[in-house]
Amino acid sequence: MRNIVKKGWSTFRTIFTGMGITIRHFFSPAVTLQYPDEREELPKIARSKLFVNIDDCIACDQCVRACPVNCIEIDTVKATADVDLGRTSDGKQKRMWVTRFDIDMAKCMYCDLCTFPCPTECIYMIQDYEYSEYDRNNLVYNFSNLSPEKIEEVTRKAEEDKLQKEQQAETETVTTKPGKTAKQTGSSSAKSIPGAKATSGAKSIPGAKPKTVPGAKSIPGAKPKTVPGAKTIPGAKPKTVPGAKSVPGSKPKTVPGAKTIPGSKLKTVPGAKSVPGAKTRTVPGAKTIPGAKPKTVPGAKTIPGAKPKAVPGAKTIPGSKPKTIPDAKQIPGAKAKTKSGVKKVPGGGKGSQKPNSEE
Amino acid sequence: MITESILLLLLFALIPLIIILIYALFAIWGERKVAGFIQDRLGPMRVGGWHGWAQSFADLLKLIQKEDIIPANADRFLFRLAPFIMFAASYAAFAVLPFSSSFIGSNLDIGVFFLLAITSLLSISVIMGGWASNNKWSLFGAMRSAAQMVSYEVPTIMSVLSVIVVAGSLNLMTVTEMQSGNDTLGFLPNWLILQNPFLIIAFVIFFISILAEAHRVPFDLPESESELVAGFQTEYSGMRWAMFMLAEYADMLLLSLLGAVLFFGGWNSPFGDFMAGPAWGFFWFMLKGLLLVFVMMWIRWTLPRYRVDQLMYLCWSILIPLSFLNFVLIALWEMIF
Ligand code: SF4
Ligand code: SF4
């Protein structure tokens, strides 16, 4: 009996204790956050979404390498010397076009490892955590602010620039034998063949200087350097640099000393392999008049604004066949185009991919 | 003449129905709010503006649109019938409740008896639904429900009988009327619970028993969602399920109101003649009932569920002997005083 009373008492005591607790909570304020209406302030270090201040990015690739899951992808193009990309906010000179800066937030695991290596602190977490998407592909954020046209342009310029540099390097070393050079270049690469001195007879005379016209090319307003004494035989064609034509006002640089033999065809050079299919061979008889304007080779695509970089030995110019001088290869330091026949680009005239890649 | 009186009768009968419907909608919302507050949450907040008061209406709309699924091997007739019987039983019992001094559905002289008898149909409908569903969980729930309701009817009836012994009438209106006035100790209302110490024990037994009758925690074994999915309601969907839900909440209110009549003076104002009258009577009656409903919800979010054997032990070993003993003591008290 006593036991029952005791038990009954403890039963009710515990029940009322429990009910006391619940009623206290009933009157205590709720901890609920009415989410869409109210939002909690995230801590400063919250990791929720990456953001790239692309204006400050120097394309150093550090973040890409830091990411354990490879969710950052960057493509860059080196800026040409005539472009100033400006400086980052902390004073670093920018030298690259960032043609692509994609972060796949679907892959990101929010480890924050990518933000620390950034030298300019332009990649960081922002407090936006409401970016769900119906399509996973929408979680790839593109931070590059270049338009496709701009990307194409800078890419092309960078290639041309590269070609030009190579050409310069080559011409410096090459003594050349001038083939007759039909150089036509297809497109952009104007290839006046530097160094090709068209000797009459097409033999390259040793010791002949290549007329590398380095600066000639592409400098707008450059006068043609028709060298006095250049015997432009009527009918000889100056090797106008195809690329030249693209530069408004650029004159053709007829290389002095290029003696184009009248009537000489392109492949007058023994062994010169005119590349089959090369278009734009300047036909003898072309206007060889000094001071002649560059004859734009048909088929040469002048890139607007492209500076002609007559790359010596621009073998890579799409469509242009290099006129390789057969003997050229003897020239020490001659680059790629030294192998006779080497650069014939089959079906020349391809796009402007960088031909040099083979090097 | 006849049609008129029939229409009038129907209109009359509609009043409790409307009360039940409105109450059920807000009780379901209220239960969720109570659950939320007790758990330091807010409960439904979005539908309808102020604290999501329209949540139940939205739920009802959803339930109406739902497909009415009947399991392939179910006993289709019983399956369809069960929710209606359940609701009809709850609803019929409201007929004898005195909502106010001037409104009672049917002023039966055997009001309490009718109420207890008609609510016994609830267990039949539960068994019907559980059996007809042809689902083991439903059947478990139905069996538990049968055992539970049959068992707990005994203490319920004994505690009600204790009140009847004191009141001397089975008519609920009469029972309420005799609780009018504020004479207890000079100022307290003449509520039965305040008139006899043993009636307090009777009320405790009564309240525990109606928790079990209404399938409320801690006696919600017939529909214990954590073990039986939803017990006898498992196979029900859409409006049929809503009927069960409605009947359940109606049952809760019914038993709470019965408790209010038997122990707390029904429609009598706690302040004597102050705030008394038919309209105030309705207010006090519903308030007392709803307070008990709130206590049920409060208990629901406080106590864990009993085990089946504990449930039976509590009933047969404690409540039934205690209620009989209490009944005898009350009878003696009445004889002596
Ligand atoms: S947070 Fe981590 S996973 Fe995400 S991009 Fe940065 S390094 Fe990659
Ligand atoms: S580490 Fe910074 S600067 Fe370098 S590529 Fe990434 S974002 Fe640009």
XYZ file of N, CA and C in Angstrom, chain B residues 165-254:
270
model
N -23.582 10.037 -9.203
C -24.028 9.750 -7.839
C -24.201 11.046 -7.066
N -23.246 11.950 -7.245
C -23.322 13.231 -6.542
C -24.434 14.091 -7.119
N -24.487 14.135 -8.468
C -25.434 15.032 -9.122
C -26.848 14.484 -9.075
N -26.961 13.192 -9.117
C -28.274 12.598 -9.062
C -29.054 12.656 -10.348
N -28.380 12.875 -11.468
C -29.108 12.911 -12.736
C -28.180 12.508 -13.871
N -28.781 11.860 -14.877
C -28.013 11.525 -16.072
C -28.154 12.611 -17.125
N -29.027 13.536 -16.874
C -29.247 14.616 -17.835
C -28.170 15.677 -17.652
N -27.398 15.913 -18.711
C -26.251 16.810 -18.566
C -26.684 18.245 -18.289
N -27.843 18.608 -18.815
C -28.324 19.954 -18.538
C -28.601 20.119 -17.048
N -29.230 19.102 -16.476
C -29.524 19.154 -15.044
C -28.237 19.183 -14.224
N -27.293 18.364 -14.647
C -26.008 18.321 -13.942
C -25.354 19.692 -13.959
N -25.441 20.365 -15.115
C -24.833 21.688 -15.210
C -25.565 22.695 -14.334
N -26.891 22.629 -14.417
C -27.666 23.622 -13.665
C -27.415 23.521 -12.168
N -27.242 22.324 -11.683
C -27.049 22.190 -10.238
C -25.671 22.680 -9.789
N -24.817 23.041 -10.779
C -23.512 23.582 -10.403
C -23.498 25.101 -10.424
N -24.677 25.707 -10.643
C -24.731 27.169 -10.673
C -24.512 27.734 -9.276
N -24.106 28.972 -9.267
C -23.948 29.646 -7.981
C -22.533 29.594 -7.467
N -22.251 30.449 -6.529
C -20.916 30.528 -5.956
C -20.990 30.376 -4.441
N -21.305 29.180 -4.016
C -21.514 29.002 -2.583
C -20.412 28.224 -1.893
N -19.577 27.563 -2.682
C -18.540 26.765 -2.050
C -17.603 27.665 -1.266
N -17.499 27.388 0.017
C -16.629 28.186 0.887
C -16.964 29.668 0.790
N -18.156 29.931 0.311
C -18.559 31.328 0.290
C -18.315 32.050 -1.003
N -17.263 31.682 -1.757
C -17.001 32.447 -2.983
C -16.700 31.573 -4.189
N -16.245 30.349 -3.959
C -15.896 29.519 -5.108
C -17.150 29.026 -5.808
N -17.046 28.795 -7.121
C -18.218 28.283 -7.838
C -18.611 26.912 -7.319
N -19.861 26.597 -7.532
C -20.370 25.315 -7.052
C -19.998 24.170 -7.986
N -18.824 24.176 -8.492
C -18.437 23.108 -9.401
C -18.249 21.836 -8.613
N -18.597 20.743 -9.259
C -18.554 19.476 -8.539
C -17.151 19.140 -8.057
N -16.179 19.518 -8.858
C -14.826 19.123 -8.476
C -14.415 19.794 -7.170
N -15.052 20.935 -6.865
C -14.695 21.648 -5.651
C -15.558 21.229 -4.467
N -16.533 20.364 -4.722
C -17.478 20.048 -3.657
C -17.126 18.796 -2.890
N -16.285 17.990 -3.447
C -16.045 16.691 -2.854
C -14.606 16.287 -3.145
N -13.797 16.096 -2.136
C -12.391 15.769 -2.385
C -12.222 14.520 -3.232
N -13.146 13.584 -3.103
C -12.979 12.365 -3.884
C -13.295 12.600 -5.355
N -14.014 13.671 -5.625
C -14.275 13.964 -7.040
C -13.010 14.461 -7.741
N -12.077 14.979 -6.962
C -10.800 15.353 -7.594
C -10.101 14.100 -8.100
N -10.102 13.071 -7.250
C -9.512 11.800 -7.692
C -10.291 11.277 -8.887
N -11.613 11.415 -8.811
C -12.435 10.956 -9.933
C -12.063 11.700 -11.208
N -11.815 12.996 -11.054
C -11.443 13.753 -12.255
C -10.108 13.284 -12.826
N -9.151 13.018 -11.958
C -7.839 12.543 -12.449
C -8.012 11.234 -13.211
N -8.801 10.345 -12.624
C -9.036 9.071 -13.318
C -9.756 9.315 -14.642
N -10.740 10.179 -14.568
C -11.496 10.497 -15.787
C -10.577 11.063 -16.861
N -9.713 11.993 -16.473
C -8.860 12.632 -17.472
C -7.879 11.638 -18.085
N -7.299 10.797 -17.238
C -6.383 9.777 -17.774
C -7.127 8.865 -18.740
N -8.348 8.522 -18.368
C -9.102 7.609 -19.219
C -9.492 8.247 -20.544
N -9.865 9.521 -20.510
C -10.247 10.104 -21.802
C -9.017 10.319 -22.684
N -7.858 10.486 -22.084
C -6.653 10.521 -22.921
C -6.545 9.224 -23.707
N -6.803 8.127 -23.020
C -6.729 6.832 -23.692
C -7.872 6.673 -24.678
N -9.052 7.120 -24.308
C -10.205 6.992 -25.206
C -9.991 7.795 -26.476
N -9.384 8.946 -26.336
C -9.198 9.810 -27.501
C -7.892 9.504 -28.234
N -7.224 8.441 -27.795
C -5.960 8.049 -28.442
C -4.926 9.159 -28.366
N -4.845 9.804 -27.246
C -3.848 10.853 -27.127
C -2.623 10.319 -26.404
N -1.495 10.949 -26.684
C -0.296 10.621 -25.927
C -0.617 10.847 -24.453
N -0.183 10.016 -23.546
C 0.744 8.884 -23.757
C 0.059 7.570 -24.116
N -1.172 7.642 -24.538
C -1.877 6.391 -24.860
C -2.221 6.319 -26.347
N -1.358 6.818 -27.188
C -1.703 6.850 -28.611
C -1.238 5.598 -29.337
N -1.295 4.473 -28.645
C -0.803 3.240 -29.265
C -1.501 2.852 -30.555
N -2.805 3.098 -30.689
C -3.456 2.667 -31.937
C -2.884 3.350 -33.167
N -2.318 4.515 -33.010
C -1.800 5.175 -34.206
C -0.370 5.642 -33.995
N 0.314 4.935 -33.115
C 1.679 5.355 -32.788
C 2.513 5.424 -34.057
N 2.750 6.632 -34.516
C 3.386 6.773 -35.824
C 4.796 6.231 -35.865
N 5.458 6.171 -34.703
C 6.842 5.706 -34.760
C 6.940 4.192 -34.857
N 5.879 3.468 -34.531
C 5.988 2.016 -34.648
C 5.011 1.457 -35.672
N 3.859 2.081 -35.792
C 2.828 1.499 -36.661
C 2.515 2.389 -37.854
N 3.437 3.222 -38.249
C 3.171 4.170 -39.321
C 2.060 5.110 -38.859
N 0.816 4.732 -39.046
C -0.250 5.545 -38.476
C -1.357 4.661 -37.942
N -0.992 3.432 -37.593
C -1.998 2.540 -37.047
C -3.119 2.273 -38.031
N -4.334 2.348 -37.540
C -5.462 1.984 -38.405
C -5.652 2.964 -39.553
N -4.997 4.117 -39.522
C -5.172 5.088 -40.615
C -4.167 4.894 -41.740
N -3.292 3.910 -41.582
C -2.174 3.809 -42.512
C -2.602 3.836 -43.972
N -3.655 3.097 -44.297
C -4.022 2.967 -45.704
C -4.963 4.065 -46.188
N -5.315 4.945 -45.305
C -6.276 5.968 -45.713
C -5.571 7.184 -46.288
N -6.227 7.815 -47.239
C -5.634 9.002 -47.843
C -6.742 9.992 -48.164
N -6.327 11.184 -48.476
C -7.280 12.195 -48.921
C -8.355 12.478 -47.895
N -9.574 12.616 -48.378
C -10.652 13.054 -47.508
C -11.056 12.000 -46.489
N -10.837 10.732 -46.827
C -11.186 9.697 -45.839
C -10.280 9.816 -44.621
N -9.051 10.071 -44.904
C -8.124 10.260 -43.790
C -8.505 11.528 -43.021
N -8.906 12.548 -43.772
C -9.305 13.796 -43.116
C -10.497 13.563 -42.200
N -11.383 12.652 -42.612
C -12.532 12.338 -41.755
C -12.071 11.736 -40.436
N -11.124 10.827 -40.526
C -10.576 10.249 -39.294
C -9.994 11.337 -38.398
N -9.248 12.206 -39.045
C -8.599 13.279 -38.308
C -9.654 14.155 -37.639
N -10.663 14.476 -38.414
C -11.734 15.333 -37.902
C -12.428 14.648 -36.722
N -12.724 13.361 -36.900
C -13.410 12.626 -35.834
C -12.546 12.572 -34.590
N -11.269 12.437 -34.804
C -10.385 12.338 -33.661
C -10.360 13.631 -32.860
N -10.251 14.735 -33.605
C -10.248 16.014 -32.900
C -11.617 16.298 -32.291
N -12.660 15.871 -32.975
C -14.005 16.054 -32.422
C -14.148 15.242 -31.142
N -13.585 14.052 -31.163
C -13.651 13.187 -29.994
C -12.920 13.816 -28.812
N -11.789 14.383 -29.138
C -11.013 15.076 -28.110
C -11.849 16.186 -27.469
N -12.464 16.966 -28.337
C -13.270 18.080 -27.823
C -14.468 17.552 -27.048
N -15.074 16.503 -27.575
C -16.260 15.944 -26.927
C -15.947 15.514 -25.500
